[in-house]
mmCIF file of C-alpha atoms in Angstrom:
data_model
loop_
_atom_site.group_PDB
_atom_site.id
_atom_site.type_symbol
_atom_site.label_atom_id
_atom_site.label_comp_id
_atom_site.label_asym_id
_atom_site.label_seq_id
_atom_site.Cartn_x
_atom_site.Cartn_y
_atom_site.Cartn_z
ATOM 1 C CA UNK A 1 -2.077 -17.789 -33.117
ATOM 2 C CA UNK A 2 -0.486 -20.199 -30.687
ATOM 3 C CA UNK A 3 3.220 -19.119 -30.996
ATOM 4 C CA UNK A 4 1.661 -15.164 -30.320
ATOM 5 C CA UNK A 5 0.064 -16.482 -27.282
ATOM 6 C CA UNK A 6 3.170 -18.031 -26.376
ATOM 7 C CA UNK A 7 5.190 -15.037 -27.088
ATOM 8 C CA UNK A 8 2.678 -12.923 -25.389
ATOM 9 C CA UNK A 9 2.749 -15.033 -22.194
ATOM 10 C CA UNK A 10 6.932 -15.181 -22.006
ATOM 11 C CA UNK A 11 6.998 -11.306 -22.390
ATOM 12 C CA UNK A 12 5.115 -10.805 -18.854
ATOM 13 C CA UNK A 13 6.351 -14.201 -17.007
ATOM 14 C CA UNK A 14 9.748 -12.705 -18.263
ATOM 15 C CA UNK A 15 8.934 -9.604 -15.503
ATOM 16 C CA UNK A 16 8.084 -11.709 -12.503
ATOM 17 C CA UNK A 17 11.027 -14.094 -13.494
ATOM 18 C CA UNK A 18 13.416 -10.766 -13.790
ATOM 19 C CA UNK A 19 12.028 -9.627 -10.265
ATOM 20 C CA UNK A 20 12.257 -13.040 -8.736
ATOM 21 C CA UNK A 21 15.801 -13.684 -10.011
ATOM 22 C CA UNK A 22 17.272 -11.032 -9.475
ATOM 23 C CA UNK A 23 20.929 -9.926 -8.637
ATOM 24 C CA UNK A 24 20.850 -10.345 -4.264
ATOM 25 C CA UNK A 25 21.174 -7.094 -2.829
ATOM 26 C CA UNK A 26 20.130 -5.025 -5.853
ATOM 27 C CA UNK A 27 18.504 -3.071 -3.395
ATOM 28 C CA UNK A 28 21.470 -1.557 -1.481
ATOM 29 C CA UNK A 29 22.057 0.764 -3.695
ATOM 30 C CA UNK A 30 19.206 3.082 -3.141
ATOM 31 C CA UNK A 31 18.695 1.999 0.355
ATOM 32 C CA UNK A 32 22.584 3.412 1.011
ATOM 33 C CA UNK A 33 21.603 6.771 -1.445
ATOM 34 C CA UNK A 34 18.431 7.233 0.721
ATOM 35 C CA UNK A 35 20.018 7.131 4.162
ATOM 36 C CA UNK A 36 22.828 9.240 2.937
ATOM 37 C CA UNK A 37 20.619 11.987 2.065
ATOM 38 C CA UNK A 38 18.502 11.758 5.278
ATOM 39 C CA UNK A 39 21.477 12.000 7.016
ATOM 40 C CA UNK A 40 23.177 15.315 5.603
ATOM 41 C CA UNK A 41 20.142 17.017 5.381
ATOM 42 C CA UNK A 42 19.211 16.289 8.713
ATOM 43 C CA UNK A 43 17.996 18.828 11.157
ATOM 44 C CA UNK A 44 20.917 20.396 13.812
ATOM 45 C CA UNK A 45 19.592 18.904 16.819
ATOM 46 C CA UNK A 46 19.313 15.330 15.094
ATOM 47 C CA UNK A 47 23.453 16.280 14.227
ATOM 48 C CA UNK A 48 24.114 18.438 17.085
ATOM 49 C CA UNK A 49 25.670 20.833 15.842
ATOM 50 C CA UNK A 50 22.734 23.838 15.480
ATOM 51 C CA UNK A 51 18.753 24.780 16.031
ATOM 52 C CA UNK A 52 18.628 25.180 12.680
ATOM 53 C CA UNK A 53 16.102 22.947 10.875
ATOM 54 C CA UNK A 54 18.229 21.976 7.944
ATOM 55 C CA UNK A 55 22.299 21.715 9.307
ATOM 56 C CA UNK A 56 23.851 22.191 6.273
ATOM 57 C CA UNK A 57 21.882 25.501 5.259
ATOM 58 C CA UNK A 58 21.945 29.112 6.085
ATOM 59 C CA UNK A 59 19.982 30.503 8.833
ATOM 60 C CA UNK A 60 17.946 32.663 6.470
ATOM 61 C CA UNK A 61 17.827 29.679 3.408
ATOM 62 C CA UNK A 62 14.151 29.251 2.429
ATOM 63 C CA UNK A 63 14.268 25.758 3.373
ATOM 64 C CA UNK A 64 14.897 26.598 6.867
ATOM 65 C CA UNK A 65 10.874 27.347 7.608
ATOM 66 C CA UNK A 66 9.395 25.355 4.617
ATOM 67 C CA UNK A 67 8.500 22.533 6.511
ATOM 68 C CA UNK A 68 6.127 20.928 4.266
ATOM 69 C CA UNK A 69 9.407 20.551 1.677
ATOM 70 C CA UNK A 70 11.101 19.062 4.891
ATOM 71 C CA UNK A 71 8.713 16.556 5.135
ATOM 72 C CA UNK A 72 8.306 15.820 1.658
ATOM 73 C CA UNK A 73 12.188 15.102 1.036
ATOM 74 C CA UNK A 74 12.809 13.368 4.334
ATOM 75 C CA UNK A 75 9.122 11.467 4.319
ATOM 76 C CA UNK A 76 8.130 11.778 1.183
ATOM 77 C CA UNK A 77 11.733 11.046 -1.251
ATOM 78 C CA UNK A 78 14.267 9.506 1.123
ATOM 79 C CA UNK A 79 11.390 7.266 2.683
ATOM 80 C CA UNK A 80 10.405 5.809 -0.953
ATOM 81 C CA UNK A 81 13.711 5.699 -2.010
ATOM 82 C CA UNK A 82 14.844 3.175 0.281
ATOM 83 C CA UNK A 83 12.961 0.292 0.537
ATOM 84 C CA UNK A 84 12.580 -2.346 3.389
ATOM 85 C CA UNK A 85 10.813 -5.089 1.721
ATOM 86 C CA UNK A 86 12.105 -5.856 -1.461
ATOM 87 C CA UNK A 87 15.557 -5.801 0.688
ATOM 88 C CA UNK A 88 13.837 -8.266 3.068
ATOM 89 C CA UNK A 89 11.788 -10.468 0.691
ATOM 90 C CA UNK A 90 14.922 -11.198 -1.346
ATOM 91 C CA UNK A 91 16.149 -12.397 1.855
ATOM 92 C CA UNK A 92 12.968 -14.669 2.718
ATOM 93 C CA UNK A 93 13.714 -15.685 -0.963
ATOM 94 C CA UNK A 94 16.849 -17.241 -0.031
ATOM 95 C CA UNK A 95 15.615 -18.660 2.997
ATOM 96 C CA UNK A 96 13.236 -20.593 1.297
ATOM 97 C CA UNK A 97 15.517 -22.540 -1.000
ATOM 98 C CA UNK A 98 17.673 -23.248 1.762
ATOM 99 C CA UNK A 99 20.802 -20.615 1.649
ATOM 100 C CA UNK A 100 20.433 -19.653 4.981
ATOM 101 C CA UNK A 101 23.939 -18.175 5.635
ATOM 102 C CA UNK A 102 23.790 -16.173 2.820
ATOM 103 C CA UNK A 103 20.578 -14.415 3.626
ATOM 104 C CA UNK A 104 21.829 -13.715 7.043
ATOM 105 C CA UNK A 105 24.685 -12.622 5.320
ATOM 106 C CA UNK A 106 22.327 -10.287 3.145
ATOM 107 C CA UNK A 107 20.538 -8.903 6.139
ATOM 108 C CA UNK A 108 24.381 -8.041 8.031
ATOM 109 C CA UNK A 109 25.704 -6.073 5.088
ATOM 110 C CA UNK A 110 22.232 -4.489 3.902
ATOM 111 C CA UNK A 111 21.952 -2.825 7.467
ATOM 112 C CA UNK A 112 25.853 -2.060 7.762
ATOM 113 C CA UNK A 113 25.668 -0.599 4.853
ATOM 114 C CA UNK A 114 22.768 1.804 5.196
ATOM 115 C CA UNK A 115 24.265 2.652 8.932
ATOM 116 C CA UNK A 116 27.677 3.209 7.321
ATOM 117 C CA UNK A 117 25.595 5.385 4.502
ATOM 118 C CA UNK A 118 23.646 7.212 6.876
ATOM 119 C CA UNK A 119 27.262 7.913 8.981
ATOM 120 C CA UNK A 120 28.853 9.486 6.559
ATOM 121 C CA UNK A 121 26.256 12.054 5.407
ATOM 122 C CA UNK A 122 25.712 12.932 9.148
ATOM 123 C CA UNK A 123 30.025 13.547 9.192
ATOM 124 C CA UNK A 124 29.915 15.177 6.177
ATOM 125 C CA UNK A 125 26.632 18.034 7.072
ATOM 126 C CA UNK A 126 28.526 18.109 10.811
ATOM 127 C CA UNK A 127 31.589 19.427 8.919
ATOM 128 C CA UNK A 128 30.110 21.917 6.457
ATOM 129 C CA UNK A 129 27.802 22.852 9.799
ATOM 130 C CA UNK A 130 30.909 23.427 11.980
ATOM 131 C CA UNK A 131 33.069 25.804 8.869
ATOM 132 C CA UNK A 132 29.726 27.584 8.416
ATOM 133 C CA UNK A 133 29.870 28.207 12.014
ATOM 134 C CA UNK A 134 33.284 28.854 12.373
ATOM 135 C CA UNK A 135 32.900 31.514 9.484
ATOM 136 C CA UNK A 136 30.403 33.168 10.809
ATOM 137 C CA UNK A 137 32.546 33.650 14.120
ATOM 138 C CA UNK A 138 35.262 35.255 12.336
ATOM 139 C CA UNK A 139 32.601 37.320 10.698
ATOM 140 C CA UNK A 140 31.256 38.564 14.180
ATOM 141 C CA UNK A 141 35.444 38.891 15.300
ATOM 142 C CA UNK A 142 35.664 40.995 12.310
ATOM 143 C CA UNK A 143 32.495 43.222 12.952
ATOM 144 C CA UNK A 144 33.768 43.513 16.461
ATOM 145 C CA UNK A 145 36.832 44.849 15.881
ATOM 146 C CA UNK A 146 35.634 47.074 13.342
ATOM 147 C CA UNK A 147 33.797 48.785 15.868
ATOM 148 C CA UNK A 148 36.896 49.751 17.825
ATOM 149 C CA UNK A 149 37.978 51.429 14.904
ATOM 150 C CA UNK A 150 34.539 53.595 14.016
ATOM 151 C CA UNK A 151 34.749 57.137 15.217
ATOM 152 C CA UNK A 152 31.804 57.625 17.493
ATOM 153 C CA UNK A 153 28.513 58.006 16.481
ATOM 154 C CA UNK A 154 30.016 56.000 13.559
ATOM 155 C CA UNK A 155 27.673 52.665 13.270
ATOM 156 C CA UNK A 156 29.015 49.290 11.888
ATOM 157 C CA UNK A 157 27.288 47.898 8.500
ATOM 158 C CA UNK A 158 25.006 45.204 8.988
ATOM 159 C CA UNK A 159 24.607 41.864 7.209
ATOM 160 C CA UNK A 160 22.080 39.998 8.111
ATOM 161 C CA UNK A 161 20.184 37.427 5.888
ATOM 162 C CA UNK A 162 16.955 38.543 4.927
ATOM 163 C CA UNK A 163 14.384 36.002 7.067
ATOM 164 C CA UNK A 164 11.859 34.590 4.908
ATOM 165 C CA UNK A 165 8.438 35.367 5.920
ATOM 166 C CA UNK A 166 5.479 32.803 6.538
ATOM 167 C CA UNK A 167 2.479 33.083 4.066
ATOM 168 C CA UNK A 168 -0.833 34.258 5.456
ATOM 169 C CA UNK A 169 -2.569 34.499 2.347
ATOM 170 C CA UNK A 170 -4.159 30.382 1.710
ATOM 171 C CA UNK A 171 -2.030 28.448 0.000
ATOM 172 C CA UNK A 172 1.638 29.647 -0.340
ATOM 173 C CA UNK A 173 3.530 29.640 -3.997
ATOM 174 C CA UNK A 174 5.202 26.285 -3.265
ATOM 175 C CA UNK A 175 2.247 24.721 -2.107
ATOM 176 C CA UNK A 176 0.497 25.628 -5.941
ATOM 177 C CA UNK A 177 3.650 24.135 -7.766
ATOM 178 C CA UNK A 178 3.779 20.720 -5.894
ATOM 179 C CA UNK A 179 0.107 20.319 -6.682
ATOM 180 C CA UNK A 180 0.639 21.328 -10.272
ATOM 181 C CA UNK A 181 3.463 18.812 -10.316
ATOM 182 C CA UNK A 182 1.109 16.477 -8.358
ATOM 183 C CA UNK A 183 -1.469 16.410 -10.748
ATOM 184 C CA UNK A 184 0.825 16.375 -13.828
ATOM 185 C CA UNK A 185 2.868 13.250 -12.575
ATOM 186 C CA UNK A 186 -0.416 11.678 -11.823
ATOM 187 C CA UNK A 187 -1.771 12.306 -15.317
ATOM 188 C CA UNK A 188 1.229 11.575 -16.880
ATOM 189 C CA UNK A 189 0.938 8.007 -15.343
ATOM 190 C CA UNK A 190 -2.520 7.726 -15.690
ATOM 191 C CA UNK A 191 -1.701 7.712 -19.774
ATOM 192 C CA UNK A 192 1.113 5.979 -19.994
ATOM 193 C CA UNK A 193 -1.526 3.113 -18.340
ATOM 194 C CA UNK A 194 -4.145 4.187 -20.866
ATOM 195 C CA UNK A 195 -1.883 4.523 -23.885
ATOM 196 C CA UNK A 196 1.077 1.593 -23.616
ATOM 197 C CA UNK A 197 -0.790 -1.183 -24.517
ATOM 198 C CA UNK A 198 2.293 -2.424 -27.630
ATOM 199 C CA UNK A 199 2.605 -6.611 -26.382
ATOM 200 C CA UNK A 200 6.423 -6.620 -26.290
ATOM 201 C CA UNK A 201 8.829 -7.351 -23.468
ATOM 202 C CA UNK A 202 9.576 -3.528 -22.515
ATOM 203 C CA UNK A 203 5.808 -2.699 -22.653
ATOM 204 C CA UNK A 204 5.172 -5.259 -19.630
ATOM 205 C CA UNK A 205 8.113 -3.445 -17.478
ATOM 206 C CA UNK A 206 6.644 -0.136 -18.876
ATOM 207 C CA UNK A 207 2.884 -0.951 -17.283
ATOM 208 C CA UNK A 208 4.488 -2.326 -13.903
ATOM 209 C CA UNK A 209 6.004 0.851 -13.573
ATOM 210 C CA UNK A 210 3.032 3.027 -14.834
ATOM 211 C CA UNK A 211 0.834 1.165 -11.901
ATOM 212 C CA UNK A 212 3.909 1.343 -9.466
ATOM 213 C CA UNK A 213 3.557 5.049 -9.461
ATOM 214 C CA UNK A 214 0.492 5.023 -8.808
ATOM 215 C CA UNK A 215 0.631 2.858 -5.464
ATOM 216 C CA UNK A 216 3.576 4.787 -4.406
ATOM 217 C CA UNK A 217 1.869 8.019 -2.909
ATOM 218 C CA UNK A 218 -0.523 5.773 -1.233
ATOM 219 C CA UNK A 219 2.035 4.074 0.642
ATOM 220 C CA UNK A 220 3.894 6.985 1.363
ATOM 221 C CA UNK A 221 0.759 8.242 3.097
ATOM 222 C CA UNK A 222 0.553 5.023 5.117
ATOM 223 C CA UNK A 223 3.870 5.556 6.513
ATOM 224 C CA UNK A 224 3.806 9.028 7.506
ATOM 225 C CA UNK A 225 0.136 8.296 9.247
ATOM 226 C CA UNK A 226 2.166 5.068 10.504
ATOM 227 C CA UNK A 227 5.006 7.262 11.764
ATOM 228 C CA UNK A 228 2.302 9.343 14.460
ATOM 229 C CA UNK A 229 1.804 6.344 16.585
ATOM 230 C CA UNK A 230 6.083 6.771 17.436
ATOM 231 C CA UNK A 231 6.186 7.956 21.050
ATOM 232 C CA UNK A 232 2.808 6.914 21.545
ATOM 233 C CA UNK A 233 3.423 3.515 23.703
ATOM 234 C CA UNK A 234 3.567 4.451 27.285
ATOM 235 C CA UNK A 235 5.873 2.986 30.153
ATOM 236 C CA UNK A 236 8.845 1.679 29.639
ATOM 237 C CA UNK A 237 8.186 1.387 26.160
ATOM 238 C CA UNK A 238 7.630 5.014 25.147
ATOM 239 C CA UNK A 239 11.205 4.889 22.966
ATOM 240 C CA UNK A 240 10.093 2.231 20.536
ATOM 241 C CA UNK A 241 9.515 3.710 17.324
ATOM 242 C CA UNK A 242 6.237 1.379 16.853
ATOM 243 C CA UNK A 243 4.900 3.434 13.772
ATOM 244 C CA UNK A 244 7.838 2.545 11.629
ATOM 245 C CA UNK A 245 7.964 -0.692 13.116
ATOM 246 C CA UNK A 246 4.711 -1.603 11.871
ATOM 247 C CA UNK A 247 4.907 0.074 8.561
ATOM 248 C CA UNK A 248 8.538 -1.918 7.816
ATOM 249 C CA UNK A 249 6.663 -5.395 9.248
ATOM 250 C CA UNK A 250 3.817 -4.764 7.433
ATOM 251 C CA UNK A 251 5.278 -3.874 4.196
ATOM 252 C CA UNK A 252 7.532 -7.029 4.665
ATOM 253 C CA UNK A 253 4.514 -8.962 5.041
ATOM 254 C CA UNK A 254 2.699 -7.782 2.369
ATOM 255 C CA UNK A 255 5.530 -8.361 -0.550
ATOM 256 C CA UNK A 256 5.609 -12.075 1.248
ATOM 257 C CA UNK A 257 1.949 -12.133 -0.021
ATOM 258 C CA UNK A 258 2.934 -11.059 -3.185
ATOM 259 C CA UNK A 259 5.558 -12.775 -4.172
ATOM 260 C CA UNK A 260 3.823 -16.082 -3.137
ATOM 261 C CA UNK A 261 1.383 -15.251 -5.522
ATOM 262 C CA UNK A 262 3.748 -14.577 -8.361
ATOM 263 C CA UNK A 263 5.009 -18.066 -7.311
ATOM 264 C CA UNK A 264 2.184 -19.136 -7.822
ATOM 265 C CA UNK A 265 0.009 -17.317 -10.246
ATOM 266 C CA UNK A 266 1.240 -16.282 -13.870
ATOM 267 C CA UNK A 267 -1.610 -14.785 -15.474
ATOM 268 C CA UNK A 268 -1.022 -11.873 -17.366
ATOM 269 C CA UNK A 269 -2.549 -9.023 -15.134
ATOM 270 C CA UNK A 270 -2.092 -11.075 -12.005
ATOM 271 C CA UNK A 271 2.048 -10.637 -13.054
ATOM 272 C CA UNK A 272 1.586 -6.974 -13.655
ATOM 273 C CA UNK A 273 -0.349 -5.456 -10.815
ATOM 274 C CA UNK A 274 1.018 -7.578 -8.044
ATOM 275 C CA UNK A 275 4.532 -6.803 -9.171
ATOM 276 C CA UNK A 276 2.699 -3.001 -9.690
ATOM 277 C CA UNK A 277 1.610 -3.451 -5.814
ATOM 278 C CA UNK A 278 4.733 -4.941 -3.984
ATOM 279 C CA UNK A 279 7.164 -2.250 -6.304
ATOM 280 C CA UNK A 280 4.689 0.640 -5.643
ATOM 281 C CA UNK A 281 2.804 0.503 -2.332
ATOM 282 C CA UNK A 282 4.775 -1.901 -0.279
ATOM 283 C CA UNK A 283 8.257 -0.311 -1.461
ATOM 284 C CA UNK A 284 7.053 3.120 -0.600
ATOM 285 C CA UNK A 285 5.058 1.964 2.854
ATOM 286 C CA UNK A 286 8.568 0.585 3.876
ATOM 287 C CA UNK A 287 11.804 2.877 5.011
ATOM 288 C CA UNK A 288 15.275 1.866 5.681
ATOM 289 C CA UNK A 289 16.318 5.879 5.806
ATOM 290 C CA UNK A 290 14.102 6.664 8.578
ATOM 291 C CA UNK A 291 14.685 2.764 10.321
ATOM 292 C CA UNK A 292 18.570 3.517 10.376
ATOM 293 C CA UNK A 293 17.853 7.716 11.500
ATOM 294 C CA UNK A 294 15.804 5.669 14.520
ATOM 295 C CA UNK A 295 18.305 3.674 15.450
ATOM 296 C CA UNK A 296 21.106 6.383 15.335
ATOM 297 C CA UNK A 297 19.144 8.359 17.606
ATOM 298 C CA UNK A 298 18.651 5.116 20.455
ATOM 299 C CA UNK A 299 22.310 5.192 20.351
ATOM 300 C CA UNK A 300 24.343 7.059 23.468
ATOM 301 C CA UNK A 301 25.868 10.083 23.195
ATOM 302 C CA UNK A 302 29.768 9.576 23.988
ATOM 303 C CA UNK A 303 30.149 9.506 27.532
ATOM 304 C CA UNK A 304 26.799 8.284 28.289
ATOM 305 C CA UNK A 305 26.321 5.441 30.628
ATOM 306 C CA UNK A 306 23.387 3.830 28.735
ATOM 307 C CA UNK A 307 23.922 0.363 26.449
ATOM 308 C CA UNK A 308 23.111 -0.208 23.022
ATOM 309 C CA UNK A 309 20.610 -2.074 23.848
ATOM 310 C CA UNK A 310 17.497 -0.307 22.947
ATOM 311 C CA UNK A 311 19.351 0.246 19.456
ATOM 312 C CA UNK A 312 20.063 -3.470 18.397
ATOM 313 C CA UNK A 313 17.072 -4.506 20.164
ATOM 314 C CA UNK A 314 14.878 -2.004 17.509
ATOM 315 C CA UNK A 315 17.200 -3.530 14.685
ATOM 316 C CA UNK A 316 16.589 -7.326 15.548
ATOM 317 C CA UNK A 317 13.121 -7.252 16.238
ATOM 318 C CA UNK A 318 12.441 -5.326 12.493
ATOM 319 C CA UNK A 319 14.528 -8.069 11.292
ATOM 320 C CA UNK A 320 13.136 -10.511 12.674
ATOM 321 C CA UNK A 321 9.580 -10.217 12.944
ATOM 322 C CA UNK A 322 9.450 -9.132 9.441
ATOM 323 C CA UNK A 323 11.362 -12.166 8.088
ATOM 324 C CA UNK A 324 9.346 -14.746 9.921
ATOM 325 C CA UNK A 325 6.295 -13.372 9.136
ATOM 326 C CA UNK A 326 7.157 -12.995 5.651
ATOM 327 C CA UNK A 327 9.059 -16.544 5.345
ATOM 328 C CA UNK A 328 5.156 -17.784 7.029
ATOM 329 C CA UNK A 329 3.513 -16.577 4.025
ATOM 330 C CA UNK A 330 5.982 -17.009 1.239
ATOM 331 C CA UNK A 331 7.368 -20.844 2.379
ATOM 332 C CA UNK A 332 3.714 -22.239 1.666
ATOM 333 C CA UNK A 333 4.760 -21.701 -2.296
ATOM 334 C CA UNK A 334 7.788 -23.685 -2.461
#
């Protein structure tokens, strides 16, 4: 009975000890994926290139007036795809058993990296944006010198993309499937919390993710009622993004929390739901795709005789609020 115990209790240490220990930077990878995609599917003013809502699609693409799809990918996906503070708690991590150059090193290529990311997708939609353009010009050369050629009373074809019009009638069709899908994701991981309950190693990582997904949608909701309060500081502060400033600080903050506990604490469910919590809620409250998009936009436009300095003052102050605060939580555990 006492070596299943024992057994029992290395299978769910064995997930805090895999989260604790793991490789630095393990992030980056979806934190760079995320701010890629945010960038190319950006909207035209945010590349300047177009008016169109989505830069790299048609005029008449469906996507172009679905803006609750918009939201949900840009929000919704790229926001809980990257993740602030697992990046920065890995950091305070580090901190705390005294590598300080190499978390400073951690937090200099984490955010080149998701600014280089979040570069390139914006080149790469500007150039599919500009041949798109640039065919449709040749398109309007070509109509136009059709016309000279038409016998009169002779009109020219027209080929225009059919516009896709708004719903009047409740709830439009791709509102009904993302509830359907809604619901069946949630019940899905609803069982799976119900129904796992085999005492091996993978069933512990199974029921941290199970519980994860369920946190997730709560702290993507916290964000994107977070991300209103932008714009509203008044003065000479009305261009600090303060909504994702205090989602990314308080997400930061709140994996400090938890992995102090984890430090501290390894009871069974304690492990689970607290990993469950920081993986879930606090990765999802957290962005680095929409903290980089922020900071591209504080930037000057070429030519422009403003500094930088609104830019790496938003990028120091998220750094460094969130790692003291989290470092003031999580040191008391070493």
């Amino acid at each position: 009975r006492e070596r299943e115990k024992e057994r029992e209790s290395m299978c769910y240490v064995h997930v805090h000890a895999e989260h604790s220990t793991k490789p630095v930077l393990s992030d980056i990878p979806a934190n760079v994926l995320g701010s890629f995609f945010i960038g190319f599917f950006g909207t035209g003013a945010f590349l300047r290139v177009n008016n169109h809502n989505i830069a790299v699609f048609a005029a008449g693409n469906f996507m172009q007036d679905n803006t609750a799809l918009q939201l949900g990918f840009r929000t919704g996906y790229c926001g809980a795809l990257t993740t602030f503070s697992s990046w920065n708690v890995q950091m305070v991590q580090m901190i705390a058993s005294g590598r300080v150059v190499s978390a400073l090193w951690g937090y200099f290529a984490g955010a080149c990296l998701a600014m280089s990311s979040l570069y390139v997708g914006i080149a790469a939609a500007t150039a599919i944006a500009i041949v798109q353009q640039r065919a449709k010009e040749r398109q309007a050369q070509l109509s136009t010198g059709l016309n000279e050629q038409l016998l009169p009373g002779q009109q020219t074809p027209q080929f225009q993309l059919a516009q896709p019009q708004p719903s009047t009638d409740g709830l439009s069709r791709t509102d009904v499937v993302f509830a359907l899908l809604l619901l069946a994701m949630l019940a899905g991981l609803v069982t799976g919390c119900a129904v796992d309950t085999s005492e091996d190693e993978y069933a512990w990582h199974n029921r941290v993710f199970w519980f994860a997904g369920l946190f997730a949608p709560l702290g993507v909701l916290s964000r994107w009622k977070l991300g209103k309060l932008n714009g509203k500081l008044t003065g000479g502060w009305a261009w600090f993004p303060v909504g994702t400033f205090i989602a990314n600080v308080l997400a930061a903050t709140l994996d400090g929390v938890v992995a102090a506990v984890l430090n501290k604490n390894q009871d069974k469910w304690v492990v689970i739901l607290f990993s469950s919590f920081g993986a879930g809620y606090d990765g999802c409250l957290s962005t680095v795709s929409t903290w980089t998009t922020e900071i591209y936009k504080l930037l000057p436009l070429p030519g422009d005789q403003q500094t930088h300095f609104r830019a790496f003052f938003y990028l120091f102050a998220t750094l460094a609020v969130s790692c003291a605060l989290s470092e003031c939580v999580y040191a008391w555990t070493v």
